[in-house]
């Protein structure tokens, strides 16, 4: 009998990748939770044979519990940018609902505990709040060791961000030559940045669900590549055939850019990453044993990335 896996955020980048990976595994069937079951993304999921149920992170425990009924496993990702300080309350509520619904394996998409690793030097709410949820989930598993297994995946910097949030900008030089500049707050003299194709998180989650005992309590960071800003620019140049150079914008300057949403939190995140790396000393070797992850070069090639003059 196929095991039912329920996925929060099924129309997002992380949840969407999880749904697609699970659909390829004959041992699983998928239920997608979404705020809008009639959206275009939801309708596409239905066409793929996915059960789509209306449910939001902010719903009551009872409503979430009903949405999780019959599920063997759950993939949970919370959205700090939608709920800010309420994220911890909602995330813990989702875990409580899963336990009450009889879910056996709860996989939470967390992030590096930056405040803890830096001993209070850096406070990054969209990271640190997820760690508070992780701690709560661990306590639930500790109290229910045979009936509520939990595992944790940590996202890297999205490779997708270098197509959308940090795309190379075109320059016209005095001689008419066209070049491109990639600008980020990643210090070329600091730690290189862990990045990954976030859609591949789905294969890691599938692997965890397929071997719950092995991955019980595990933290599995996902990193397809670990690169400095200049290295990212060099790979862009290699793949596109265009000249791409790197421009470092210090986090102290980045946080003053009023036209960038949440620049303060993003700047603090980069300050931590420049000092400690995206994952600190957390072991990154597990994810590649579950699924071969794309390098940045492979990601650009697979997306047929071009820079237009």
Coordinates of N, CA and C in Angstrom, one line a residue, residues 148-254:
X148 N 6.7 9.2 16.5 CA 6.8 10.5 15.8 C 8.3 10.8 15.5
X149 N 8.7 10.3 14.4 CA 10.1 10.6 13.9 C 10.2 11.9 13.2
X150 N 11.2 12.7 13.5 CA 11.4 13.9 12.8 C 12.8 14.0 12.2
X151 N 12.9 14.6 11.0 CA 14.1 14.9 10.3 C 14.1 16.3 9.8
X152 N 15.3 16.8 9.4 CA 15.4 18.2 9.1 C 16.3 18.4 7.9
X153 N 15.8 19.2 6.9 CA 16.6 19.6 5.8 C 16.9 21.1 5.9
X154 N 18.1 21.5 5.5 CA 18.5 22.9 5.5 C 18.7 23.4 4.1
X155 N 18.0 24.4 3.7 CA 18.2 25.0 2.3 C 19.5 25.8 2.3
X156 N 20.2 25.8 1.1 CA 21.3 26.7 0.9 C 20.8 28.0 0.3
X157 N 21.7 28.8 -0.2 CA 21.3 29.9 -1.1 C 20.8 29.3 -2.4
X158 N 19.7 29.8 -2.8 CA 19.1 29.2 -4.0 C 19.9 29.6 -5.3
X159 N 20.2 28.6 -6.1 CA 20.8 29.0 -7.4 C 19.9 29.8 -8.2
X160 N 18.6 29.6 -8.0 CA 17.6 30.3 -8.8 C 17.7 31.8 -8.5
X161 N 18.2 32.2 -7.3 CA 18.3 33.6 -7.0 C 19.3 34.4 -8.0
X162 N 20.2 33.6 -8.6 CA 21.1 34.2 -9.5 C 20.5 34.4 -10.9
X163 N 19.3 34.0 -11.0 CA 18.5 34.2 -12.3 C 17.5 35.3 -12.0
X164 N 17.1 35.6 -10.8 CA 16.0 36.5 -10.5 C 16.5 37.6 -9.6
X165 N 17.0 37.3 -8.4 CA 17.3 38.4 -7.4 C 18.6 39.0 -7.7
X166 N 19.6 38.2 -8.1 CA 21.0 38.7 -8.4 C 21.4 38.5 -9.8
X167 N 20.6 38.8 -10.8 CA 21.1 38.5 -12.2 C 22.2 39.4 -12.6
X168 N 23.1 39.0 -13.4 CA 24.1 39.9 -13.9 C 23.5 41.1 -14.7
X169 N 24.0 42.3 -14.4 CA 23.5 43.5 -15.1 C 24.4 43.9 -16.2
X170 N 23.7 44.3 -17.3 CA 24.5 44.7 -18.5 C 25.1 46.1 -18.4
X171 N 26.4 46.1 -18.9 CA 27.1 47.4 -18.9 C 27.5 47.7 -20.3
X172 N 27.5 48.9 -20.7 CA 28.1 49.3 -22.0 C 29.4 50.1 -21.7
X173 N 30.5 49.6 -22.1 CA 31.8 50.2 -21.8 C 32.0 51.4 -22.8
X174 N 33.0 52.3 -22.4 CA 33.2 53.5 -23.3 C 33.5 53.1 -24.7
X175 N 34.1 52.0 -25.0 CA 34.4 51.6 -26.3 C 33.3 50.9 -27.0
X176 N 32.1 50.8 -26.3 CA 30.9 50.1 -26.9 C 30.8 48.7 -26.6
X177 N 31.9 48.1 -25.9 CA 31.8 46.7 -25.6 C 30.8 46.5 -24.5
X178 N 30.1 45.3 -24.6 CA 29.0 45.0 -23.6 C 29.6 44.0 -22.6
X179 N 29.5 44.3 -21.3 CA 29.9 43.4 -20.3 C 28.8 43.2 -19.3
X180 N 29.0 42.4 -18.3 CA 28.0 42.2 -17.3 C 28.6 42.1 -15.9
X181 N 27.8 42.6 -14.9 CA 28.3 42.7 -13.5 C 27.4 41.9 -12.6
X182 N 27.9 41.1 -11.8 CA 27.2 40.3 -10.8 C 27.5 41.0 -9.4
X183 N 26.5 41.5 -8.8 CA 26.6 42.2 -7.5 C 25.9 41.5 -6.4
X184 N 26.7 41.1 -5.3 CA 26.1 40.5 -4.1 C 26.9 40.9 -2.9
X185 N 26.3 40.7 -1.7 CA 27.1 41.0 -0.4 C 27.9 39.9 0.0
X186 N 28.3 39.0 -0.9 CA 29.1 37.8 -0.5 C 30.6 38.2 -0.6
X187 N 31.3 38.4 0.5 CA 32.6 38.9 0.5 C 33.6 37.9 -0.1
X188 N 34.3 38.4 -1.2 CA 35.2 37.4 -1.9 C 36.4 37.0 -1.0
X189 N 36.6 37.7 0.1 CA 37.7 37.4 1.0 C 37.1 36.6 2.2
X190 N 35.8 36.3 2.2 CA 35.2 35.6 3.3 C 35.0 34.1 2.9
X191 N 34.1 33.5 3.7 CA 33.8 32.1 3.3 C 33.0 32.0 2.0
X192 N 33.3 31.0 1.2 CA 32.5 30.8 0.0 C 31.0 30.5 0.4
X193 N 30.1 30.7 -0.5 CA 28.7 30.5 -0.2 C 28.2 29.2 -0.7
X194 N 27.5 28.4 0.1 CA 26.8 27.2 -0.3 C 25.5 27.5 -1.1
X195 N 25.4 27.0 -2.3 CA 24.2 27.2 -3.1 C 23.7 25.9 -3.6
X196 N 22.5 25.9 -4.0 CA 21.9 24.7 -4.6 C 20.7 24.9 -5.4
X197 N 20.4 24.0 -6.3 CA 19.1 24.0 -7.1 C 18.0 23.6 -6.1
X198 N 17.2 24.5 -5.6 CA 16.3 24.2 -4.6 C 15.2 23.2 -5.0
X199 N 15.0 23.0 -6.2 CA 14.0 22.0 -6.7 C 14.5 20.6 -6.3
X200 N 15.8 20.4 -6.1 CA 16.4 19.1 -5.8 C 16.2 18.7 -4.3
X201 N 15.7 19.7 -3.5 CA 15.4 19.3 -2.1 C 14.4 18.1 -2.1
X202 N 13.5 18.1 -3.1 CA 12.5 17.0 -3.2 C 13.1 15.6 -3.2
X203 N 14.2 15.4 -3.9 CA 14.9 14.1 -3.9 C 15.5 13.8 -2.5
X204 N 16.0 14.8 -1.8 CA 16.5 14.5 -0.5 C 15.4 14.1 0.4
X205 N 14.3 14.8 0.4 CA 13.1 14.5 1.2 C 12.6 13.1 0.9
X206 N 12.5 12.7 -0.4 CA 12.1 11.4 -0.8 C 13.0 10.3 -0.2
X207 N 14.3 10.6 -0.2 CA 15.3 9.7 0.4 C 15.1 9.5 1.9
X208 N 14.9 10.6 2.5 CA 14.7 10.6 4.0 C 13.4 9.8 4.3
X209 N 12.4 10.0 3.6 CA 11.1 9.3 3.8 C 11.3 7.8 3.6
X210 N 12.2 7.4 2.6 CA 12.4 6.0 2.3 C 13.2 5.3 3.3
X211 N 13.8 6.0 4.2 CA 14.7 5.3 5.2 C 14.6 6.1 6.6
X212 N 13.4 6.1 7.2 CA 13.1 7.0 8.4 C 14.0 6.7 9.5
X213 N 14.4 5.4 9.8 CA 15.2 5.1 10.9 C 16.6 5.7 10.8
X214 N 17.2 5.5 9.6 CA 18.5 6.1 9.3 C 18.6 7.6 9.5
X215 N 17.5 8.3 9.1 CA 17.6 9.7 9.1 C 16.8 10.4 10.3
X216 N 16.4 9.5 11.2 CA 15.7 10.0 12.4 C 16.6 11.0 13.2
X217 N 16.1 12.2 13.3 CA 16.8 13.3 14.1 C 17.9 14.0 13.3
X218 N 18.1 13.5 12.0 CA 19.2 14.1 11.2 C 19.0 15.5 10.7
X219 N 20.0 16.3 10.6 CA 20.0 17.6 9.9 C 20.8 17.4 8.6
X220 N 20.1 17.7 7.5 CA 20.7 17.4 6.2 C 20.8 18.7 5.4
X221 N 21.9 19.4 5.5 CA 22.0 20.6 4.6 C 22.2 20.2 3.1
X222 N 21.7 21.1 2.3 CA 21.8 20.8 0.8 C 22.7 21.8 0.2
X223 N 23.7 21.3 -0.5 CA 24.7 22.2 -1.1 C 25.2 21.5 -2.4
X224 N 24.9 22.1 -3.5 CA 25.4 21.6 -4.8 C 26.7 22.1 -5.2
X225 N 27.0 23.3 -4.6 CA 28.3 24.0 -4.9 C 28.6 25.0 -3.8
X226 N 29.8 25.3 -3.6 CA 30.3 26.2 -2.6 C 31.3 27.2 -3.2
X227 N 30.8 28.4 -3.5 CA 31.6 29.3 -4.4 C 31.7 30.7 -3.8
X228 N 32.8 31.4 -4.2 CA 32.9 32.8 -3.9 C 32.1 33.6 -5.0
X229 N 31.9 34.9 -4.8 CA 31.3 35.7 -5.8 C 32.0 35.7 -7.1
X230 N 33.4 35.9 -7.1 CA 34.1 35.9 -8.4 C 34.0 34.5 -9.1
X231 N 34.0 33.4 -8.3 CA 33.8 32.1 -9.0 C 32.5 32.0 -9.6
X232 N 31.4 32.5 -9.0 CA 30.1 32.5 -9.6 C 30.1 33.2 -10.9
X233 N 30.8 34.4 -10.9 CA 30.9 35.2 -12.1 C 31.6 34.5 -13.2
X234 N 32.7 33.8 -12.8 CA 33.5 33.1 -13.8 C 32.7 32.0 -14.5
X235 N 31.9 31.3 -13.7 CA 31.1 30.2 -14.2 C 30.0 30.8 -15.2
X236 N 29.4 31.9 -14.8 CA 28.5 32.6 -15.7 C 29.2 32.9 -17.0
X237 N 30.4 33.4 -16.9 CA 31.1 33.8 -18.2 C 31.4 32.5 -19.0
X238 N 31.8 31.4 -18.4 CA 32.1 30.2 -19.1 C 30.8 29.6 -19.8
X239 N 29.7 29.7 -19.1 CA 28.5 29.1 -19.7 C 27.9 29.9 -20.8
X240 N 27.9 31.3 -20.6 CA 27.2 32.2 -21.5 C 28.1 32.7 -22.6
X241 N 29.4 32.6 -22.4 CA 30.3 33.2 -23.4 C 30.4 34.7 -23.3
X242 N 29.8 35.3 -22.3 CA 29.9 36.7 -22.0 C 30.9 37.1 -20.9
X243 N 31.4 38.3 -20.9 CA 32.3 38.7 -19.8 C 31.4 39.1 -18.6
X244 N 31.6 38.4 -17.5 CA 30.8 38.7 -16.3 C 31.9 38.9 -15.2
X245 N 31.8 40.1 -14.5 CA 32.7 40.3 -13.4 C 31.9 40.5 -12.1
X246 N 32.6 40.3 -11.0 CA 31.9 40.4 -9.7 C 32.1 41.7 -9.0
X247 N 31.0 42.2 -8.4 CA 31.1 43.4 -7.7 C 30.6 43.2 -6.3
X248 N 31.4 43.4 -5.3 CA 31.1 43.1 -3.9 C 30.4 44.4 -3.3
X249 N 29.2 44.2 -2.8 CA 28.6 45.3 -2.1 C 28.6 44.9 -0.6
X250 N 29.3 45.6 0.3 CA 29.4 45.2 1.7 C 28.0 45.2 2.3
X251 N 27.7 44.2 3.2 CA 26.4 44.1 3.8 C 26.0 45.4 4.5
X252 N 27.0 46.2 5.1 CA 26.7 47.4 5.7 C 26.1 48.4 4.8
X253 N 26.4 48.3 3.5 CA 25.8 49.2 2.5 C 24.5 48.6 2.0
X254 N 24.5 47.3 1.8 CA 23.3 46.6 1.3 C 22.1 46.9 2.2

